[in-house]
Coordinates of C-alpha atoms and ligand atoms in Angstrom, one line a residue:
M209 CA -8.0 25.3 -2.1
I210 CA -6.2 22.8 0.0
R211 CA -2.4 23.1 -0.3
S212 CA 0.3 20.6 0.7
S213 CA 1.7 23.3 3.0
L214 CA -1.2 22.8 5.4
T215 CA -0.3 21.2 8.7
P216 CA -1.4 17.6 9.0
A217 CA -3.9 18.5 11.7
A218 CA -5.4 21.2 9.5
L219 CA -5.6 18.8 6.6
A220 CA -7.3 16.1 8.7
L221 CA -9.8 18.7 9.9
L222 CA -10.6 19.9 6.4
L223 CA -11.2 16.3 5.3
L224 CA -13.4 15.5 8.2
V225 CA -15.4 18.7 7.9
G226 CA -15.7 18.2 4.2
S227 CA -16.8 14.6 4.6
A228 CA -20.2 15.9 5.7
L229 CA -20.6 17.5 2.3
A230 CA -19.4 14.5 0.4
G231 CA -22.8 13.7 -1.0
C232 CA -22.7 16.6 -3.4
E233 CA -20.5 15.0 -6.1
L234 CA -19.0 16.9 -9.0
E235 CA -19.8 15.3 -12.3
A236 CA -17.0 13.3 -13.9
P237 CA -15.1 15.3 -16.5
S238 CA -17.2 15.3 -19.6
R239 CA -14.6 13.8 -22.0
P240 CA -15.9 10.4 -23.2
P241 CA -14.1 7.3 -21.9
V242 CA -11.4 5.9 -24.1
A243 CA -12.1 2.7 -26.0
P244 CA -11.5 -0.4 -24.0
A245 CA -8.2 -2.2 -24.5
D246 CA -9.5 -4.6 -27.2
V247 CA -6.7 -3.7 -29.5
P248 CA -3.4 -3.8 -27.5
R249 CA -0.9 -1.3 -28.7
A250 CA 1.5 -2.6 -31.2
D251 CA 3.5 0.7 -31.1
L252 CA 4.4 0.5 -27.4
A253 CA 8.1 0.8 -26.6
F254 CA 9.6 0.5 -23.1
P255 CA 12.7 2.4 -22.3
E256 CA 15.9 0.9 -23.7
G257 CA 17.5 -1.6 -21.4
W258 CA 14.2 -2.3 -19.5
R259 CA 14.2 -5.9 -18.5
F260 CA 10.7 -6.9 -19.6
S261 CA 9.2 -7.0 -23.1
A262 CA 6.2 -5.2 -24.6
D263 CA 5.7 -8.2 -26.9
D264 CA 5.0 -10.9 -24.3
L265 CA 1.6 -12.5 -24.9
P266 CA -0.9 -13.3 -22.1
E267 CA -2.6 -16.6 -21.7
T268 CA -6.1 -16.5 -23.1
G269 CA -9.3 -18.5 -22.6
R270 CA -13.0 -18.2 -21.9
G271 CA -13.4 -20.9 -19.2
G272 CA -11.9 -19.0 -16.3
A273 CA -8.5 -17.7 -15.4
V274 CA -6.1 -17.8 -12.4
S275 CA -3.0 -15.8 -11.8
T276 CA -0.8 -16.3 -8.7
T277 CA 2.8 -15.9 -7.8
D278 CA 3.4 -19.7 -7.8
I279 CA 2.8 -22.4 -10.4
L280 CA 1.6 -25.0 -7.8
A281 CA -0.9 -22.5 -6.4
T282 CA -2.2 -21.6 -9.8
Q283 CA -2.7 -25.3 -10.5
V284 CA -4.7 -25.7 -7.3
G285 CA -7.0 -22.8 -8.5
T286 CA -7.5 -24.1 -12.0
D287 CA -8.3 -27.6 -10.7
V288 CA -11.1 -26.1 -8.6
L289 CA -12.5 -24.1 -11.5
A290 CA -12.2 -27.2 -13.8
E291 CA -14.2 -29.2 -11.2
G292 CA -17.0 -26.7 -11.4
G293 CA -16.1 -24.6 -8.4
T294 CA -16.5 -20.8 -8.5
A295 CA -13.8 -18.1 -8.4
M296 CA -14.5 -17.8 -4.7
D297 CA -14.0 -21.6 -4.1
A298 CA -10.8 -21.3 -6.1
A299 CA -9.7 -18.3 -4.0
I300 CA -10.1 -20.2 -0.8
A301 CA -8.1 -23.2 -2.1
V302 CA -5.4 -20.9 -3.5
S303 CA -5.0 -19.1 -0.2
F304 CA -4.3 -22.3 1.7
A305 CA -2.0 -23.6 -1.1
L306 CA 0.0 -20.4 -1.0
A307 CA 0.5 -20.8 2.8
V308 CA 2.4 -24.0 1.9
V309 CA 4.3 -23.2 -1.3
N310 CA 4.9 -19.5 -0.8
P311 CA 5.7 -19.1 2.9
S312 CA 7.4 -15.7 2.5
A313 CA 4.0 -14.2 2.0
G314 CA 1.2 -16.9 1.7
N315 CA 0.0 -17.7 5.1
I316 CA -2.3 -18.9 7.8
G317 CA -0.4 -16.7 10.3
G318 CA -1.2 -13.4 8.7
G319 CA -4.2 -11.6 7.1
G320 CA -5.5 -10.0 4.0
F321 CA -8.4 -8.6 2.0
M322 CA -10.7 -10.1 -0.6
V323 CA -12.7 -8.0 -3.1
T324 CA -15.3 -9.8 -5.2
R325 CA -17.5 -8.9 -8.1
L326 CA -20.1 -11.5 -9.0
A327 CA -21.4 -12.1 -12.5
D328 CA -24.6 -10.2 -11.5
G329 CA -22.5 -7.1 -10.8
S330 CA -22.8 -7.2 -7.0
T331 CA -19.7 -6.6 -5.0
S332 CA -18.2 -7.2 -1.6
A333 CA -15.1 -6.6 0.4
L334 CA -13.9 -8.9 3.2
D335 CA -11.5 -7.6 5.8
Y336 CA -9.5 -10.3 7.5
R337 CA -6.7 -8.0 8.6
E338 CA -4.8 -8.9 11.7
T339 CA -5.6 -7.1 15.0
A340 CA -3.4 -5.8 17.7
P341 CA -3.5 -8.2 20.7
L342 CA -5.6 -7.1 23.7
A343 CA -2.4 -6.5 25.7
A344 CA -0.9 -4.2 23.0
T345 CA 0.0 -0.7 24.1
R346 CA 0.6 2.5 22.2
D347 CA 4.3 2.7 23.1
M348 CA 5.1 -1.0 23.1
Y349 CA 7.8 -0.5 20.5
L350 CA 9.6 2.4 22.1
D351 CA 12.7 2.0 24.4
T352 CA 13.1 3.9 27.6
A353 CA 14.5 6.8 25.7
G354 CA 11.4 6.9 23.6
D355 CA 13.1 5.6 20.5
L356 CA 11.7 3.0 18.1
T357 CA 13.0 -0.5 18.6
D358 CA 13.0 -3.3 15.9
A359 CA 10.4 -5.3 17.9
S360 CA 7.6 -4.3 15.6
V361 CA 9.4 -6.0 12.8
L362 CA 11.3 -9.0 14.2
G363 CA 10.2 -11.6 16.7
H364 CA 7.2 -12.6 18.7
L365 CA 6.0 -9.1 19.7
A366 CA 5.7 -8.1 16.1
A367 CA 2.7 -10.4 15.4
G368 CA -0.9 -9.3 15.2
V369 CA -3.7 -11.8 15.8
P370 CA -3.9 -13.8 12.5
G371 CA -7.0 -13.4 10.3
T372 CA -6.6 -15.6 7.3
V373 CA -8.3 -18.7 8.5
M374 CA -11.4 -16.8 9.7
G375 CA -11.4 -14.8 6.5
M376 CA -11.4 -17.9 4.3
W377 CA -14.1 -19.4 6.5
E378 CA -16.3 -16.3 6.2
A379 CA -15.8 -16.3 2.4
H380 CA -16.8 -19.9 2.3
Q381 CA -19.9 -19.4 4.5
R382 CA -21.1 -16.7 2.1
Y383 CA -19.9 -17.9 -1.3
G384 CA -18.6 -21.5 -1.1
T385 CA -20.2 -24.1 -3.4
L386 CA -17.6 -26.9 -3.0
P387 CA -17.1 -28.4 0.5
W388 CA -14.6 -26.7 2.8
E389 CA -12.7 -30.0 3.2
R390 CA -12.3 -30.2 -0.5
L391 CA -10.8 -26.7 -0.7
V392 CA -8.3 -27.2 2.1
A393 CA -7.3 -30.6 0.8
P394 CA -4.8 -29.5 -1.9
A395 CA -2.8 -27.5 0.8
V396 CA -2.8 -30.6 3.1
A397 CA -1.4 -32.6 0.2
L398 CA 1.3 -30.0 -0.6
A399 CA 2.3 -29.8 3.1
D400 CA 2.7 -33.6 3.0
G401 CA 5.3 -33.0 0.3
F402 CA 5.9 -31.0 -2.9
E403 CA 8.7 -31.0 -5.4
V404 CA 10.9 -27.9 -4.8
H405 CA 11.1 -25.6 -7.8
E406 CA 13.5 -22.8 -8.5
R407 CA 11.2 -20.0 -7.4
Y408 CA 10.7 -21.6 -4.0
A409 CA 14.4 -22.4 -3.5
R410 CA 15.2 -18.8 -4.6
S411 CA 12.9 -17.3 -2.0
I412 CA 14.3 -19.4 0.8
R413 CA 17.9 -18.7 -0.3
G414 CA 17.2 -15.0 -0.5
S415 CA 16.1 -14.9 3.2
Q416 CA 18.4 -17.6 4.5
R417 CA 20.1 -15.5 7.1
S418 CA 16.9 -14.2 8.6
L419 CA 15.4 -17.7 8.6
E420 CA 18.3 -18.8 10.7
L421 CA 17.4 -16.4 13.5
F422 CA 14.8 -18.6 15.2
E423 CA 15.3 -22.3 15.8
T424 CA 11.9 -23.6 14.7
T425 CA 12.0 -21.5 11.6
R426 CA 15.5 -22.8 10.8
N427 CA 14.4 -26.4 11.4
T428 CA 11.3 -25.9 9.3
F429 CA 12.6 -24.1 6.2
L430 CA 16.3 -25.1 6.2
P431 CA 16.2 -28.8 7.0
G432 CA 19.8 -29.9 7.9
G433 CA 20.7 -26.2 7.8
E434 CA 20.4 -26.2 4.0
V435 CA 18.1 -24.6 1.4
P436 CA 16.0 -27.5 0.0
E437 CA 17.4 -28.6 -3.4
V438 CA 15.4 -28.0 -6.5
G439 CA 13.8 -31.3 -7.5
S440 CA 13.7 -32.7 -3.9
T441 CA 10.5 -33.3 -2.0
F442 CA 9.9 -30.8 0.7
S443 CA 7.6 -31.9 3.6
Q444 CA 6.1 -29.9 6.4
P445 CA 4.5 -32.4 8.8
A446 CA 3.6 -29.9 11.5
L447 CA 2.0 -27.6 9.0
A448 CA 0.1 -30.5 7.4
A449 CA -1.2 -31.4 10.9
T450 CA -2.4 -27.9 11.5
L451 CA -4.1 -27.7 8.1
R452 CA -5.8 -31.1 8.8
R453 CA -7.2 -29.6 12.0
I454 CA -8.5 -26.6 10.0
Q455 CA -9.8 -28.9 7.3
A456 CA -11.8 -30.9 9.9
E457 CA -12.9 -28.2 12.4
G458 CA -12.9 -25.0 10.4
P459 CA -11.8 -21.9 12.3
D460 CA -11.9 -23.9 15.6
G461 CA -9.0 -25.9 14.2
F462 CA -7.0 -22.7 14.4
Y463 CA -8.4 -20.3 16.9
R464 CA -9.2 -22.9 19.6
G465 CA -7.9 -26.3 20.7
E466 CA -4.4 -27.6 19.8
T467 CA -3.4 -24.9 17.3
A468 CA -4.4 -22.1 19.7
D469 CA -2.5 -23.9 22.5
L470 CA 0.6 -24.1 20.3
I471 CA 0.4 -20.4 19.3
V472 CA 0.1 -19.3 22.9
A473 CA 2.9 -21.6 24.0
E474 CA 5.1 -20.0 21.3
M475 CA 4.2 -16.6 22.6
E476 CA 5.1 -17.6 26.1
R477 CA 8.4 -19.0 24.9
G478 CA 9.4 -15.9 22.9
G479 CA 7.9 -13.0 25.0
G480 CA 4.9 -12.4 22.7
I481 CA 1.5 -11.3 23.9
I482 CA -1.2 -13.1 21.8
T483 CA -3.5 -15.0 24.2
H484 CA -6.3 -17.6 23.9
E485 CA -8.7 -14.7 24.5
D486 CA -7.2 -12.8 21.5
L487 CA -7.6 -15.9 19.2
A488 CA -11.1 -16.7 20.3
A489 CA -12.2 -13.0 19.8
Y490 CA -10.9 -12.7 16.3
R491 CA -13.5 -11.7 13.7
A492 CA -13.3 -11.1 9.9
V493 CA -15.5 -8.2 8.8
W494 CA -17.6 -7.7 5.6
R495 CA -17.3 -4.0 4.6
D496 CA -18.8 -1.8 1.9
P497 CA -16.2 -1.7 -0.8
V498 CA -14.9 1.6 -2.1
T499 CA -16.3 2.2 -5.5
F500 CA -15.6 5.0 -7.9
T501 CA -15.4 5.6 -11.6
Y502 CA -12.3 6.4 -13.6
R503 CA -13.2 7.6 -17.1
G504 CA -16.4 5.7 -17.0
Y505 CA -14.9 2.4 -15.7
R506 CA -16.3 1.4 -12.3
V507 CA -13.6 0.4 -9.9
T508 CA -14.3 -1.7 -6.8
S509 CA -11.5 -1.8 -4.2
M510 CA -10.8 -2.2 -0.5
P511 CA -11.9 0.3 2.1
P512 CA -10.2 0.8 5.5
S513 CA -8.6 -0.9 7.3
S514 CA -6.9 -0.7 3.9
S515 CA -5.9 2.6 2.6
G516 CA -5.8 1.1 -0.9
G517 CA -9.3 2.0 -2.3
P518 CA -9.6 5.6 -1.0
T519 CA -6.0 6.5 -1.9
M520 CA -6.3 5.1 -5.3
A521 CA -9.6 6.8 -5.8
L522 CA -8.2 10.2 -5.0
M523 CA -5.2 9.6 -7.2
A524 CA -7.4 8.4 -10.1
H525 CA -9.7 11.5 -9.8
L526 CA -6.6 13.8 -9.8
L527 CA -5.4 12.1 -13.0
E528 CA -8.8 12.2 -14.5
Q529 CA -8.6 16.0 -14.5
H530 CA -5.9 15.7 -17.3
D531 CA -5.8 14.0 -20.7
V532 CA -3.4 11.4 -19.5
A533 CA -3.4 9.5 -22.8
A534 CA -2.3 12.7 -24.6
L535 CA 0.7 13.1 -22.2
G536 CA 2.1 9.8 -23.5
W537 CA 3.1 6.8 -21.4
G538 CA 6.5 7.1 -19.8
S539 CA 6.8 10.8 -20.6
A540 CA 8.1 13.3 -18.1
D541 CA 4.7 15.0 -18.1
Y542 CA 2.9 11.8 -17.2
V543 CA 5.4 10.7 -14.5
H544 CA 5.3 14.3 -13.1
L545 CA 1.5 14.3 -13.0
F546 CA 1.4 10.8 -11.5
A547 CA 3.9 11.8 -8.7
E548 CA 2.0 15.0 -7.9
A549 CA -1.3 13.0 -7.6
A550 CA 0.4 10.3 -5.5
R551 CA 2.1 12.9 -3.2
R552 CA -1.2 14.5 -2.4
A553 CA -3.1 11.3 -1.9
Y554 CA -0.5 9.7 0.3
A555 CA -0.3 12.8 2.4
D556 CA -3.9 12.3 3.2
R557 CA -3.7 8.6 3.5
N558 CA -0.8 8.8 6.0
Q559 CA -2.7 11.3 8.2
V560 CA -6.3 10.4 8.2
L561 CA -6.8 6.7 7.3
A562 CA -6.9 4.0 9.9
D563 CA -9.2 1.3 11.3
P564 CA -12.8 2.6 10.9
D565 CA -13.9 0.6 13.9
F566 CA -11.7 2.8 16.1
V567 CA -11.4 6.3 14.5
E568 CA -13.5 8.4 12.2
V569 CA -12.2 8.1 8.6
P570 CA -13.3 10.5 5.9
V571 CA -13.5 8.0 3.1
A572 CA -16.6 9.5 1.4
R573 CA -14.9 12.8 1.2
M574 CA -11.5 11.4 0.1
I575 CA -13.1 9.5 -2.8
S576 CA -15.4 12.4 -3.9
R577 CA -14.6 14.4 -7.1
D578 CA -15.3 17.7 -5.4
Y579 CA -12.5 17.0 -2.9
A580 CA -10.2 15.9 -5.8
A581 CA -11.0 19.2 -7.6
E582 CA -9.8 21.1 -4.5
R583 CA -6.9 18.9 -3.8
G584 CA -5.6 19.0 -7.4
A585 CA -6.0 22.8 -7.9
D586 CA -2.4 23.5 -7.1
I587 CA -0.8 20.9 -9.3
R588 CA 1.4 22.7 -11.8
M589 CA 2.7 20.8 -14.8
E590 CA 6.0 22.7 -15.0
Q591 CA 7.0 22.5 -11.3
A592 CA 7.0 19.9 -8.5
T593 CA 5.2 20.9 -5.3
P594 CA 7.6 20.1 -2.5
S595 CA 6.2 17.8 0.2
V596 CA 5.8 19.4 3.6
E597 CA 9.1 18.0 4.9
V598 CA 11.6 15.5 3.8
G599 CA 11.7 12.2 5.7
P600 CA 14.2 9.4 5.5
G601 CA 14.4 7.1 2.4
L602 CA 12.4 4.0 1.8
V603 CA 14.0 1.0 3.3
I604 CA 14.4 -1.5 0.6
G605 CA 16.8 -4.0 1.9
E606 CA 15.7 -7.6 1.8
S607 CA 12.9 -8.3 -0.5
L608 CA 9.5 -7.5 1.1
Q609 CA 6.7 -9.9 0.5
T610 CA 3.0 -10.0 0.3
T611 CA 1.2 -11.9 -2.4
H612 CA -1.8 -11.2 -4.6
Y613 CA -3.9 -13.5 -6.8
S614 CA -6.7 -12.8 -9.3
I615 CA -9.3 -15.3 -10.4
V616 CA -12.3 -15.2 -12.8
D617 CA -14.6 -18.2 -13.4
R618 CA -16.5 -19.1 -16.5
M619 CA -19.7 -17.5 -15.1
G620 CA -17.9 -14.2 -14.8
N621 CA -17.4 -14.0 -11.0
A622 CA -14.2 -12.2 -10.2
V623 CA -12.1 -12.3 -7.0
A624 CA -9.1 -10.3 -6.1
V625 CA -7.2 -11.3 -3.0
T626 CA -4.1 -9.7 -1.4
T627 CA -2.7 -11.4 1.6
T628 CA 0.4 -10.9 3.7
I629 CA 2.5 -11.6 6.8
N630 CA 4.1 -8.1 6.0
S631 CA 7.9 -8.5 5.6
S632 CA 9.2 -11.5 3.8
F633 CA 8.6 -14.5 6.1
G634 CA 6.9 -12.1 8.5
S635 CA 8.2 -11.9 12.1
K636 CA 10.5 -14.9 11.2
V637 CA 8.9 -16.8 14.1
T638 CA 7.5 -20.2 13.3
V639 CA 5.0 -21.6 15.8
E640 CA 6.7 -24.7 17.2
G641 CA 4.7 -27.8 16.5
A642 CA 2.2 -26.0 14.2
G643 CA 4.7 -25.3 11.4
F644 CA 3.6 -21.8 10.2
L645 CA 5.1 -18.4 10.3
L646 CA 3.6 -15.5 12.3
N647 CA 3.2 -12.0 10.7
N648 CA 5.0 -8.8 11.7
E649 CA 2.0 -6.7 10.8
M650 CA 2.3 -4.6 14.0
D651 CA 4.8 -2.5 12.1
D652 CA 2.0 -1.2 9.9
F653 CA 0.7 0.8 12.8
A654 CA 2.4 4.2 13.5
A655 CA 4.5 2.7 16.3
K656 CA 5.6 6.3 16.9
P657 CA 3.4 8.7 15.1
G658 CA 5.3 11.0 12.8
F659 CA 8.2 8.6 12.4
P660 CA 8.6 6.3 9.4
N661 CA 7.9 2.6 9.5
Q662 CA 9.8 0.0 7.5
F663 CA 8.2 1.3 4.3
G664 CA 9.3 4.9 5.1
L665 CA 5.6 5.8 5.6
V666 CA 5.2 8.6 8.0
Q667 CA 1.8 8.1 9.6
G668 CA -0.2 9.9 12.2
E669 CA -2.1 9.6 15.4
Q670 CA -5.1 8.0 13.8
N671 CA -3.1 4.8 13.2
A672 CA -1.5 4.6 16.6
I673 CA -1.6 1.2 18.4
E674 CA -4.7 0.3 20.4
P675 CA -5.8 -3.1 21.7
G676 CA -8.0 -4.9 19.1
K677 CA -7.4 -2.3 16.4
R678 CA -6.5 -3.2 12.8
M679 CA -3.2 -1.6 11.5
L680 CA -3.6 0.5 8.3
S681 CA -2.8 -1.4 5.2
A682 CA -1.9 -0.4 1.6
M683 CA -3.2 -3.6 0.0
T684 CA -5.4 -2.8 -2.9
P685 CA -7.2 -5.9 -4.4
T686 CA -9.3 -4.4 -7.2
V687 CA -12.0 -5.4 -9.7
V688 CA -13.1 -3.1 -12.5
A689 CA -16.1 -3.1 -14.7
D690 CA -16.2 -1.3 -18.1
P691 CA -18.6 1.5 -18.9
S692 CA -21.2 -1.0 -20.1
G693 CA -21.1 -2.8 -16.8
E694 CA -19.2 -5.9 -18.0
L695 CA -16.3 -7.3 -16.1
F696 CA -13.1 -5.6 -17.4
F697 CA -10.1 -6.0 -15.2
V698 CA -8.9 -7.7 -12.0
T699 CA -5.6 -6.6 -10.5
G700 CA -3.5 -6.3 -7.4
T701 CA 0.1 -6.6 -6.1
P702 CA 2.4 -6.8 -3.1
G703 CA 4.9 -4.0 -2.5
G704 CA 4.2 -2.3 0.8
S705 CA 3.6 1.4 0.4
T706 CA 4.0 1.0 -3.4
I707 CA 1.0 -1.2 -3.8
I708 CA -1.5 1.6 -4.4
T709 CA 0.6 3.3 -7.1
T710 CA 1.4 0.0 -8.8
V711 CA -2.3 -1.0 -8.9
L712 CA -3.3 2.4 -10.3
Q713 CA -0.6 2.3 -12.9
T714 CA -1.9 -1.1 -14.2
L715 CA -5.4 0.5 -14.5
V716 CA -4.2 3.6 -16.2
N717 CA -2.1 1.4 -18.6
V718 CA -5.1 -0.5 -19.8
V719 CA -7.6 2.4 -19.7
D720 CA -5.7 5.4 -20.9
F721 CA -2.7 3.8 -22.7
R722 CA -4.7 0.9 -24.2
M723 CA -2.1 -1.7 -23.3
S724 CA -2.6 -5.4 -23.3
V725 CA -2.6 -7.1 -19.9
S726 CA 1.0 -8.3 -20.4
Q727 CA 2.1 -4.8 -21.4
A728 CA 0.3 -3.2 -18.5
V729 CA 2.1 -5.6 -16.1
N730 CA 5.5 -5.6 -17.8
A731 CA 5.7 -1.8 -18.0
P732 CA 8.2 -0.2 -15.6
R733 CA 6.6 1.6 -12.6
V734 CA 7.2 4.8 -10.6
H735 CA 6.2 5.7 -7.1
H736 CA 5.7 8.7 -4.8
Q737 CA 4.3 8.5 -1.2
H738 CA 4.5 12.2 -0.1
L739 CA 7.4 11.5 2.3
P740 CA 10.1 11.0 1.6
D741 CA 9.7 13.6 -1.1
Q742 CA 11.1 11.5 -3.9
V743 CA 10.0 9.9 -7.2
Y744 CA 11.1 6.2 -7.1
W745 CA 11.6 4.4 -10.3
E746 CA 12.7 0.9 -11.3
N747 CA 16.2 0.4 -12.7
R748 CA 16.2 1.4 -16.4
G749 CA 12.5 2.1 -16.2
L750 CA 12.8 5.7 -17.1
S751 CA 15.1 7.1 -19.8
E752 CA 17.9 9.5 -18.8
V753 CA 16.1 12.3 -20.7
V754 CA 12.9 11.8 -18.6
V755 CA 14.9 11.7 -15.3
A756 CA 16.6 14.9 -16.3
E757 CA 13.3 16.6 -17.1
L758 CA 11.8 15.5 -13.8
E759 CA 14.8 16.9 -11.9
A760 CA 14.5 20.2 -13.8
R761 CA 10.9 20.4 -12.5
G762 CA 12.2 20.1 -8.9
H763 CA 11.7 16.4 -8.3
T764 CA 14.3 14.3 -6.4
V765 CA 14.4 11.1 -8.5
S766 CA 15.7 7.9 -6.9
Q767 CA 16.2 4.5 -8.5
R768 CA 14.8 1.6 -6.4
G769 CA 17.0 -1.3 -5.4
G770 CA 14.9 -4.1 -6.6
T771 CA 11.8 -4.3 -8.7
S772 CA 8.4 -2.9 -7.8
G773 CA 5.6 -5.3 -7.1
D774 CA 4.3 -8.7 -8.4
V775 CA 1.1 -8.0 -10.2
Q776 CA -1.4 -10.7 -11.1
A777 CA -3.9 -9.4 -13.5
I778 CA -6.8 -10.6 -15.7
L779 CA -8.2 -8.4 -18.5
R780 CA -11.5 -9.4 -20.1
L781 CA -11.8 -8.4 -23.8
P782 CA -15.1 -7.1 -25.2
D783 CA -15.7 -10.5 -26.9
G784 CA -15.5 -12.2 -23.5
T785 CA -12.1 -13.7 -23.9
L786 CA -10.1 -13.6 -20.6
T787 CA -6.4 -12.6 -21.0
V788 CA -4.3 -13.3 -17.9
Y789 CA -0.8 -12.4 -17.0
S790 CA 1.5 -13.0 -14.1
D791 CA 4.2 -10.5 -13.3
P792 CA 7.6 -11.8 -14.4
R793 CA 9.2 -9.8 -11.6
L794 CA 8.8 -12.7 -9.1
G795 CA 8.2 -15.6 -11.5
G796 CA 4.5 -16.4 -11.0
N797 CA 2.2 -18.3 -13.2
A798 CA -1.0 -17.4 -15.1
R799 CA -3.4 -19.9 -16.7
A800 CA -6.6 -19.6 -18.6
L801 CA -9.1 -22.4 -19.2
P802 CA -10.4 -23.0 -22.7
Ligands
DON206 O1 -0.7 -4.2 4.5 C1 0.3 -3.6 4.1 O2 0.2 -2.6 3.5 C2 1.7 -4.2 4.2 N1 1.7 -5.1 5.3 C3 2.0 -4.9 2.9 C4 3.4 -5.5 3.0 C5 3.9 -5.8 1.7 O3 3.3 -5.6 0.6 C6 5.3 -6.3 1.6 N2 5.6 -6.8 0.3 N3 6.1 -6.5 -0.7

């Protein structure tokens, strides 16, 4: 039995040794899978005072579906589908559109992950995560006293080498059916000018002070020093020019030539370290997706350099040992069990997962049922197991931003993409003359192993900074097939360290609790990440009775400042109807085609 009281080093060793045995899988628990969510629950009640409704209806259609955080980006995606493009074509067009209309997270200066499941059942996972520049060093974010500085979060030194443009190019090379130029075109048009809507103005307003920190960023996003007015036309000529170079030249329009010169000049101006060599060397990588079953449903998700797939698999296998449906959604029993599963899975994640091109990562072991059986053996329903030590609280100050979108086309191809520049508006540095923000993804490394990053994640040596290495992510784009092999669910979310727990809760909501897609997304969420040893919950998302019951079992229960995540989800009903829903937490938009 593996106990939480093991030292991190011993835990890592057990996982690594055990990974050699990972082929001998335990059988799934013999209970039959629950019926698919064809009949959404009419009896579902969210806690009193919870801000979202159990009665909202999703969009429905059979001709494809798109859900993104922004109405203009969703329109770009449905236009591509309506023109006969595939879900992958639409995903490429949406990615570039989000870089224009959702600059807090959409990007060409960041990176992300794409998980696909084609209509024939084949799957793939594309890793276009940023890499540490070649001049990066392990201690680059420590001051002379050995303490962490804020340089991994703010300013030029925080940026990893961007991966998004190469990722979209790779996706197009493998799956594109419409011309590249066509797919970049909507973003070019939007950069030439789009009508400012409330969600955009709100996102700029919410980060106004940090957008004022760097002159180019201020001039780009706060023209005349003001938040663009709703209804006005907002133009980004420098970004439009960059996108035109990408449109005409593909990745060379970003990683070489004028855009590369502008990035390197920006680095030299602001003390950053990304060079021409870094840009020319960047590669996106196809990886074997993490696949596992949860109550007979086949889940396909992202492997390292994301921790999302393996961590979710372990949590799911821990939950699978219990009859979750019988515990009751929102009950103290369910929240307790979920927290105990998350505590154990995140403890492993934080210690052993990292870039598989640099360190050995025991993914096979972590996603195996025999490991879950050991790991879950000390879960007690009546008492919380304390985490090894208590770290500082999650930092939830300004809103943190990543963005996810989900797309299914009429053929049944499904794409889940989560992309980010890490914090809202990334490093806050805009490349002068090129008009786009650079990420601050370097903070996802363990800048000082054993000390928390901006998400409060206490990560280990495996994820220390090395030149060219990818920083560990929590992003969890996920596609699920039902027990008969039909497409069932596409899901994902932003939310930093909470991404994995949020994605799994949407899955459990539709599988165990038989919620509709809108109920599954609107339902309040909880989170635990091992350290700090706390159950986080959304304001009014748990009843006082449940909070008291959790405290009685030994949990520290903390209410989060804002909301948790921004899920974009598509649930396919057994008759083939697509139901699609965009999380109201950030004001996105879902559309289905007839
Ligand atoms: O890759 C990761 O796990 C983080 N960079 C994601 C950041 C994030 O989701 C912030 N947004 N809410």
